[in-house]
Amino acid sequence: MTSETETITIRDRRFRPYLSGDAIRSAISRLAATINRDYADAERPLLLVTLNGAFVFAGELFRQLEGPFEVAFVKLGSYGAGMTSSGTVSVDVPMTAAVEGRDVLIAEDIVETGRTIDRLYHMLRERGARSVRVATLLLKPSVYYPQAEKARLLPIDYAAFETEPLFLVGYGMDYDGAGRNLGALYAICDNE
């Protein structure tokens, strides 16, 4: 078992503790309370989980959602085996639920460039979703907001944390397929 205070090695890289599991769970609870208030009158809201990275965050969030929330999954890809996005978003696994006429809440692990949520938002609107909102564990505002080439950035409705542009693993996020099972978040520290 790894302590949340020690440096760890995943594959060929070292990572340092960044956010504890307790801090993450507390932030998700606050997010859930806000979402429950905002969706109190929704008839059949759908939590659409982006795989693979968001499943741990979404599981914690989903357990705390009240009312008739349902859950579905979709897998979009923009990362290869490394630490940077390819810039192209592919649909690797299609949505597992119909969205027409529904209020959809996208559960994302991290919002950086916004390409993934932009692609998913347009897919949902084309398929007739009544509303689309975004909940993310992490938002990198210094990467997401300054993008001049974006005509219109989607609002990030719910963000548990805003973070610096660091490469992070744990709580569902990985480095080359490893580290998703860590109960806290760790930041790369090879170059420190």
PDB file of N, CA and C in Angstrom, residues 99-138:
ATOM      1  N   VAL A  99     -30.176   9.621 -25.571  1.00  0.00           N
ATOM      2  CA  VAL A  99     -30.138  10.897 -24.860  1.00  0.00           C
ATOM      3  C   VAL A  99     -31.231  11.862 -25.294  1.00  0.00           C
ATOM      4  N   GLU A 100     -32.015  11.501 -26.272  1.00  0.00           N
ATOM      5  CA  GLU A 100     -33.031  12.416 -26.800  1.00  0.00           C
ATOM      6  C   GLU A 100     -33.994  12.870 -25.703  1.00  0.00           C
ATOM      7  N   GLY A 101     -34.140  14.191 -25.577  1.00  0.00           N
ATOM      8  CA  GLY A 101     -35.050  14.785 -24.606  1.00  0.00           C
ATOM      9  C   GLY A 101     -34.582  14.729 -23.171  1.00  0.00           C
ATOM     10  N   ARG A 102     -33.338  14.338 -22.937  1.00  0.00           N
ATOM     11  CA  ARG A 102     -32.843  14.167 -21.562  1.00  0.00           C
ATOM     12  C   ARG A 102     -31.867  15.262 -21.170  1.00  0.00           C
ATOM     13  N   ASP A 103     -31.793  15.489 -19.859  1.00  0.00           N
ATOM     14  CA  ASP A 103     -30.789  16.375 -19.282  1.00  0.00           C
ATOM     15  C   ASP A 103     -29.553  15.527 -19.016  1.00  0.00           C
ATOM     16  N   VAL A 104     -28.451  15.857 -19.695  1.00  0.00           N
ATOM     17  CA  VAL A 104     -27.238  15.047 -19.619  1.00  0.00           C
ATOM     18  C   VAL A 104     -26.155  15.813 -18.868  1.00  0.00           C
ATOM     19  N   LEU A 105     -25.555  15.132 -17.913  1.00  0.00           N
ATOM     20  CA  LEU A 105     -24.419  15.670 -17.170  1.00  0.00           C
ATOM     21  C   LEU A 105     -23.205  14.830 -17.535  1.00  0.00           C
ATOM     22  N   ILE A 106     -22.259  15.440 -18.244  1.00  0.00           N
ATOM     23  CA  ILE A 106     -21.023  14.748 -18.623  1.00  0.00           C
ATOM     24  C   ILE A 106     -20.101  14.700 -17.408  1.00  0.00           C
ATOM     25  N   ALA A 107     -19.600  13.513 -17.072  1.00  0.00           N
ATOM     26  CA  ALA A 107     -18.602  13.352 -16.018  1.00  0.00           C
ATOM     27  C   ALA A 107     -17.254  13.147 -16.687  1.00  0.00           C
ATOM     28  N   GLU A 108     -16.353  14.090 -16.468  1.00  0.00           N
ATOM     29  CA  GLU A 108     -15.020  14.072 -17.090  1.00  0.00           C
ATOM     30  C   GLU A 108     -13.976  14.065 -15.986  1.00  0.00           C
ATOM     31  N   ASP A 109     -12.854  13.400 -16.234  1.00  0.00           N
ATOM     32  CA  ASP A 109     -11.799  13.394 -15.226  1.00  0.00           C
ATOM     33  C   ASP A 109     -11.047  14.719 -15.189  1.00  0.00           C
ATOM     34  N   ILE A 110     -10.694  15.230 -16.359  1.00  0.00           N
ATOM     35  CA  ILE A 110      -9.900  16.454 -16.420  1.00  0.00           C
ATOM     36  C   ILE A 110     -10.233  17.213 -17.706  1.00  0.00           C
ATOM     37  N   VAL A 111     -10.388  18.518 -17.591  1.00  0.00           N
ATOM     38  CA  VAL A 111     -10.625  19.360 -18.759  1.00  0.00           C
ATOM     39  C   VAL A 111      -9.380  20.222 -18.958  1.00  0.00           C
ATOM     40  N   GLU A 112      -8.743  20.004 -20.109  1.00  0.00           N
ATOM     41  CA  GLU A 112      -7.542  20.767 -20.461  1.00  0.00           C
ATOM     42  C   GLU A 112      -7.845  21.605 -21.697  1.00  0.00           C
ATOM     43  N   THR A 113      -7.681  21.022 -22.862  1.00  0.00           N
ATOM     44  CA  THR A 113      -7.912  21.761 -24.104  1.00  0.00           C
ATOM     45  C   THR A 113      -9.396  21.908 -24.410  1.00  0.00           C
ATOM     46  N   GLY A 114     -10.220  20.995 -23.906  1.00  0.00           N
ATOM     47  CA  GLY A 114     -11.651  21.042 -24.155  1.00  0.00           C
ATOM     48  C   GLY A 114     -12.083  20.319 -25.416  1.00  0.00           C
ATOM     49  N   ARG A 115     -11.160  19.714 -26.141  1.00  0.00           N
ATOM     50  CA  ARG A 115     -11.529  19.034 -27.391  1.00  0.00           C
ATOM     51  C   ARG A 115     -12.511  17.880 -27.149  1.00  0.00           C
ATOM     52  N   THR A 116     -12.271  17.116 -26.104  1.00  0.00           N
ATOM     53  CA  THR A 116     -13.126  15.965 -25.824  1.00  0.00           C
ATOM     54  C   THR A 116     -14.547  16.406 -25.488  1.00  0.00           C
ATOM     55  N   ILE A 117     -14.691  17.355 -24.559  1.00  0.00           N
ATOM     56  CA  ILE A 117     -16.049  17.768 -24.196  1.00  0.00           C
ATOM     57  C   ILE A 117     -16.734  18.519 -25.325  1.00  0.00           C
ATOM     58  N   ASP A 118     -15.976  19.228 -26.153  1.00  0.00           N
ATOM     59  CA  ASP A 118     -16.569  19.914 -27.294  1.00  0.00           C
ATOM     60  C   ASP A 118     -17.156  18.884 -28.267  1.00  0.00           C
ATOM     61  N   ARG A 119     -16.393  17.860 -28.562  1.00  0.00           N
ATOM     62  CA  ARG A 119     -16.866  16.794 -29.465  1.00  0.00           C
ATOM     63  C   ARG A 119     -18.087  16.098 -28.878  1.00  0.00           C
ATOM     64  N   LEU A 120     -18.022  15.789 -27.593  1.00  0.00           N
ATOM     65  CA  LEU A 120     -19.122  15.099 -26.939  1.00  0.00           C
ATOM     66  C   LEU A 120     -20.367  15.986 -26.854  1.00  0.00           C
ATOM     67  N   TYR A 121     -20.183  17.250 -26.549  1.00  0.00           N
ATOM     68  CA  TYR A 121     -21.305  18.190 -26.489  1.00  0.00           C
ATOM     69  C   TYR A 121     -22.052  18.208 -27.822  1.00  0.00           C
ATOM     70  N   HIS A 122     -21.321  18.332 -28.919  1.00  0.00           N
ATOM     71  CA  HIS A 122     -21.966  18.390 -30.230  1.00  0.00           C
ATOM     72  C   HIS A 122     -22.671  17.070 -30.575  1.00  0.00           C
ATOM     73  N   MET A 123     -22.070  15.947 -30.184  1.00  0.00           N
ATOM     74  CA  MET A 123     -22.720  14.650 -30.396  1.00  0.00           C
ATOM     75  C   MET A 123     -24.047  14.582 -29.639  1.00  0.00           C
ATOM     76  N   LEU A 124     -24.037  15.052 -28.398  1.00  0.00           N
ATOM     77  CA  LEU A 124     -25.244  15.001 -27.568  1.00  0.00           C
ATOM     78  C   LEU A 124     -26.335  15.909 -28.116  1.00  0.00           C
ATOM     79  N   ARG A 125     -25.954  17.098 -28.562  1.00  0.00           N
ATOM     80  CA  ARG A 125     -26.950  18.028 -29.118  1.00  0.00           C
ATOM     81  C   ARG A 125     -27.532  17.485 -30.426  1.00  0.00           C
ATOM     82  N   GLU A 126     -26.683  16.883 -31.244  1.00  0.00           N
ATOM     83  CA  GLU A 126     -27.157  16.284 -32.497  1.00  0.00           C
ATOM     84  C   GLU A 126     -28.138  15.148 -32.240  1.00  0.00           C
ATOM     85  N   ARG A 127     -27.974  14.462 -31.125  1.00  0.00           N
ATOM     86  CA  ARG A 127     -28.856  13.345 -30.784  1.00  0.00           C
ATOM     87  C   ARG A 127     -30.057  13.781 -29.945  1.00  0.00           C
ATOM     88  N   GLY A 128     -30.234  15.087 -29.773  1.00  0.00           N
ATOM     89  CA  GLY A 128     -31.449  15.600 -29.153  1.00  0.00           C
ATOM     90  C   GLY A 128     -31.450  15.752 -27.649  1.00  0.00           C
ATOM     91  N   ALA A 129     -30.289  15.806 -27.014  1.00  0.00           N
ATOM     92  CA  ALA A 129     -30.268  16.038 -25.565  1.00  0.00           C
ATOM     93  C   ALA A 129     -30.936  17.375 -25.256  1.00  0.00           C
ATOM     94  N   ARG A 130     -31.754  17.388 -24.224  1.00  0.00           N
ATOM     95  CA  ARG A 130     -32.457  18.618 -23.844  1.00  0.00           C
ATOM     96  C   ARG A 130     -31.487  19.650 -23.275  1.00  0.00           C
ATOM     97  N   SER A 131     -30.573  19.195 -22.429  1.00  0.00           N
ATOM     98  CA  SER A 131     -29.539  20.075 -21.893  1.00  0.00           C
ATOM     99  C   SER A 131     -28.268  19.273 -21.686  1.00  0.00           C
ATOM    100  N   VAL A 132     -27.139  19.964 -21.705  1.00  0.00           N
ATOM    101  CA  VAL A 132     -25.843  19.321 -21.498  1.00  0.00           C
ATOM    102  C   VAL A 132     -25.032  20.204 -20.554  1.00  0.00           C
ATOM    103  N   ARG A 133     -24.567  19.603 -19.468  1.00  0.00           N
ATOM    104  CA  ARG A 133     -23.675  20.274 -18.531  1.00  0.00           C
ATOM    105  C   ARG A 133     -22.447  19.403 -18.326  1.00  0.00           C
ATOM    106  N   VAL A 134     -21.401  20.014 -17.781  1.00  0.00           N
ATOM    107  CA  VAL A 134     -20.130  19.313 -17.587  1.00  0.00           C
ATOM    108  C   VAL A 134     -19.732  19.362 -16.121  1.00  0.00           C
ATOM    109  N   ALA A 135     -19.394  18.188 -15.571  1.00  0.00           N
ATOM    110  CA  ALA A 135     -18.812  18.071 -14.234  1.00  0.00           C
ATOM    111  C   ALA A 135     -17.457  17.412 -14.395  1.00  0.00           C
ATOM    112  N   THR A 136     -16.441  18.022 -13.810  1.00  0.00           N
ATOM    113  CA  THR A 136     -15.092  17.472 -13.923  1.00  0.00           C
ATOM    114  C   THR A 136     -14.402  17.443 -12.572  1.00  0.00           C
ATOM    115  N   LEU A 137     -13.556  16.461 -12.403  1.00  0.00           N
ATOM    116  CA  LEU A 137     -12.744  16.409 -11.191  1.00  0.00           C
ATOM    117  C   LEU A 137     -11.733  17.547 -11.217  1.00  0.00           C
ATOM    118  N   LEU A 138     -11.100  17.753 -12.369  1.00  0.00           N
ATOM    119  CA  LEU A 138     -10.041  18.758 -12.488  1.00  0.00           C
ATOM    120  C   LEU A 138     -10.249  19.628 -13.721  1.00  0.00           C
TER     121      LEU A 138
END
